[in-house]
C-alpha positions as CSV (number, residue, x, y, z in Angstrom):
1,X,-65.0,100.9,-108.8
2,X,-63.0,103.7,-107.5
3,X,-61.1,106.2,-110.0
4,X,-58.2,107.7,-108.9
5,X,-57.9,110.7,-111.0
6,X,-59.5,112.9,-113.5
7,X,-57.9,110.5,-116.1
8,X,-59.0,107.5,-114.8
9,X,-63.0,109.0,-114.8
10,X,-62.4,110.0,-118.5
11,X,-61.6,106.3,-119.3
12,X,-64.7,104.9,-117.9
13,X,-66.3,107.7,-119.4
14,X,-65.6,107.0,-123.0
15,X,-66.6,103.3,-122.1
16,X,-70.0,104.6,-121.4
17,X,-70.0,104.3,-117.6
18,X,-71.9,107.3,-117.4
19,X,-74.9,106.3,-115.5
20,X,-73.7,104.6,-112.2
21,X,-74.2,104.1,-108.4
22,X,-71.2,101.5,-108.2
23,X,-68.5,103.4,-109.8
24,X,-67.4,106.5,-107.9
25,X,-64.3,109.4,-108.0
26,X,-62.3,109.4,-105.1
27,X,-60.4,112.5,-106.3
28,X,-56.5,112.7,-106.8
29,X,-54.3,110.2,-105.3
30,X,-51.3,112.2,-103.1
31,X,-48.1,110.0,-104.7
32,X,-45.7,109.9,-101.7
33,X,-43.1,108.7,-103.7
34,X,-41.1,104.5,-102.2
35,X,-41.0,104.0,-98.4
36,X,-38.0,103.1,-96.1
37,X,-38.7,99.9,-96.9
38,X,-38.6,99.9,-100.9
39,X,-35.7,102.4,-100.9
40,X,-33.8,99.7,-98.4
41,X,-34.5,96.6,-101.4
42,X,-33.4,98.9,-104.4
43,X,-30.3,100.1,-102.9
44,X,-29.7,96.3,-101.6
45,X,-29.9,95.1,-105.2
46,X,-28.3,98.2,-106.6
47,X,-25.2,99.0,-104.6
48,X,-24.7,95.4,-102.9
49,X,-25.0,92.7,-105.7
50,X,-24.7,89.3,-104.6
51,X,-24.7,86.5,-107.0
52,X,-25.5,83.9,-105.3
53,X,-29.3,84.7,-104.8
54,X,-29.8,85.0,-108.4
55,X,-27.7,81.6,-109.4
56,X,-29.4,79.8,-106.9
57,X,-32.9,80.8,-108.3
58,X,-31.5,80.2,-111.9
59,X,-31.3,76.4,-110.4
60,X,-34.8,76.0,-110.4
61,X,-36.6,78.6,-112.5
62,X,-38.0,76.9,-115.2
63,X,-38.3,79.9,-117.4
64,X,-41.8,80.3,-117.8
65,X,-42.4,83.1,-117.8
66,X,-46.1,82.9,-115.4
67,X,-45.0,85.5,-113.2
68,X,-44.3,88.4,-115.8
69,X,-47.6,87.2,-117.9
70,X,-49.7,87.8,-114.4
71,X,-47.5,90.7,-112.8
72,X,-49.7,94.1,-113.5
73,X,-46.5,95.7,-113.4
74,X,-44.3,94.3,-116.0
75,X,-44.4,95.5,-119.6
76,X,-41.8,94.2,-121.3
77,X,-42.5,94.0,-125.2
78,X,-41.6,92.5,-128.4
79,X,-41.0,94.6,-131.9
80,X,-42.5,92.6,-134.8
81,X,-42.9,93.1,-138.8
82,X,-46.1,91.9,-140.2
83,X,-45.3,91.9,-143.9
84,X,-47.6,90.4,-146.7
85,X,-47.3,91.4,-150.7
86,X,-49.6,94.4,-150.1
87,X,-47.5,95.7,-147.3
88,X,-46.2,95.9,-143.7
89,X,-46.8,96.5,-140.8
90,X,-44.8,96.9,-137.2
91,X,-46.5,96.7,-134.7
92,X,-45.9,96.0,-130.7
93,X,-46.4,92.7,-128.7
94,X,-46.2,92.2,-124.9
95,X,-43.7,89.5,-123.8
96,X,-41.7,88.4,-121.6
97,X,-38.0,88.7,-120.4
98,X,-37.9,85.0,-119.2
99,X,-38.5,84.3,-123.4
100,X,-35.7,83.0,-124.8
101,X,-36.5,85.1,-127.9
102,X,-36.6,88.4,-126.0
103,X,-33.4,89.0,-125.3
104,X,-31.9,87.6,-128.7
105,X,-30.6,90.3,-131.0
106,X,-28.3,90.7,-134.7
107,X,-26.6,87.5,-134.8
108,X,-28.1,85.6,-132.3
109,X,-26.3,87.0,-129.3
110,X,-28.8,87.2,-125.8
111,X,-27.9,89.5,-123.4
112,X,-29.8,87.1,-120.9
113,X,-28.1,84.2,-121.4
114,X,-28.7,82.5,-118.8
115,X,-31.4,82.1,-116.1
116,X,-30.1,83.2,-113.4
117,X,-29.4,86.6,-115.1
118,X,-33.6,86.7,-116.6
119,X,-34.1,86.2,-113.1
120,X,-32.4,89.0,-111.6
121,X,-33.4,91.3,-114.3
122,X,-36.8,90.6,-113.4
123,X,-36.0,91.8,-109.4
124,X,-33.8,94.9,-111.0
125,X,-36.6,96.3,-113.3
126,X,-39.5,95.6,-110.6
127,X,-37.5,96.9,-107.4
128,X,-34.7,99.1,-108.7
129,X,-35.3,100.2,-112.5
130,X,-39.0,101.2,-112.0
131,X,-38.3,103.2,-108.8
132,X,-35.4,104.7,-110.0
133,X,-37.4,105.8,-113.2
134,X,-41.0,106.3,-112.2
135,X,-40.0,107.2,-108.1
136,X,-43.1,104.4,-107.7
137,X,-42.2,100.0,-106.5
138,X,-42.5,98.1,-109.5
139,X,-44.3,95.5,-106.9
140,X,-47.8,95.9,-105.6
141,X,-47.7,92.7,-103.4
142,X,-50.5,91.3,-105.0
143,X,-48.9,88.0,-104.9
144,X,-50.0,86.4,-108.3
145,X,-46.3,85.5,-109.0
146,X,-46.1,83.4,-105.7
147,X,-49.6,81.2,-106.5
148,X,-48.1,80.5,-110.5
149,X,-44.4,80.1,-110.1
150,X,-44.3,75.6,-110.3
151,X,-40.9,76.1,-108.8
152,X,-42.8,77.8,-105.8
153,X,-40.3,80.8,-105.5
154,X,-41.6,83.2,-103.2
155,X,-41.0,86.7,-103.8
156,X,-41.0,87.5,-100.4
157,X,-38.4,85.4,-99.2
158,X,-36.5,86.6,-102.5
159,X,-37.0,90.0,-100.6
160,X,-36.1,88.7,-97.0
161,X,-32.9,87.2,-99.0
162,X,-31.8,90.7,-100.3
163,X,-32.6,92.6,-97.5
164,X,-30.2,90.5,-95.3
165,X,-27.2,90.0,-98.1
């Protein structure tokens, strides 16, 4: 195990990984900020919307929401009250935005009605909103989405859509 900053070593730290061969710092990481290649697919999605991709993938997303539960980078969340006669209690639950739930609010109104719009919101927070906020891809490329997803859409030919609309 490799930490990547003073931050990461306290963690393990207060774990008690004090006494290790196998875990090791590997000093600061240098943040270089999105390449050509992410800057190209946020402003694709950001400045040339096209429709089409998202309403075709809203034809056969199921909603299950498999590839926000095993993305490492998604984090949406859920407000809830625990209440009981004693007392309450609000407290904060991860979730996802392909839950039907999630985007409900005051009088029952989503603001992701339908799937094809859960779907791109998923592409707009991973490859535009988490650049444009955090100057880092909100993908890693790990892939876990691709090998869940039982309607076998493929991020990367999501991407390869984009990049040529």
């Amino acid at each position: 195990i490799f930490t990547g900053s003073l931050k990461g070593q306290k963690v393990l730290d207060e774990f008690g990984y004090k006494e290790y061969e196998h875990i090791q710092f590997s000093g600061p990481i240098k943040e270089e900020g999105l390449n050509p290649e992410m800057i190209e697919i946020r402003n694709k999605m950001k400045y040339h919307h096209n429709p089409k991709i998202w309403e075709d993938l809203g034809k056969i997303c199921i909603e299950c929401g498999k590839c926000s539960i095993v993305c490492p980078t998604c984090f949406c969340f859920d407000i809830k009250d625990k209440t009981d006669l004693k007392g309450g209690q609000r407290i904060r639950e991860w979730s996802s935005c392909f839950y039907n739930e999630f985007s409900q609010v005051g009088g029952g109104f989503k603001f992701l009605s339908t799937t094809a719009k859960k779907i791109h919101n998923w592409y707009w927070h991973h490859f535009v909103r988490t650049p444009d906020e955090f100057s880092f891809p909100g993908c890693v490329g790990c892939g876990r989405c691709i090998r869940v997803c039982p309607a076998g859409i493929d991020i990367r030919e999501v991407i390869e859509r984009i990049k040529k609309s």
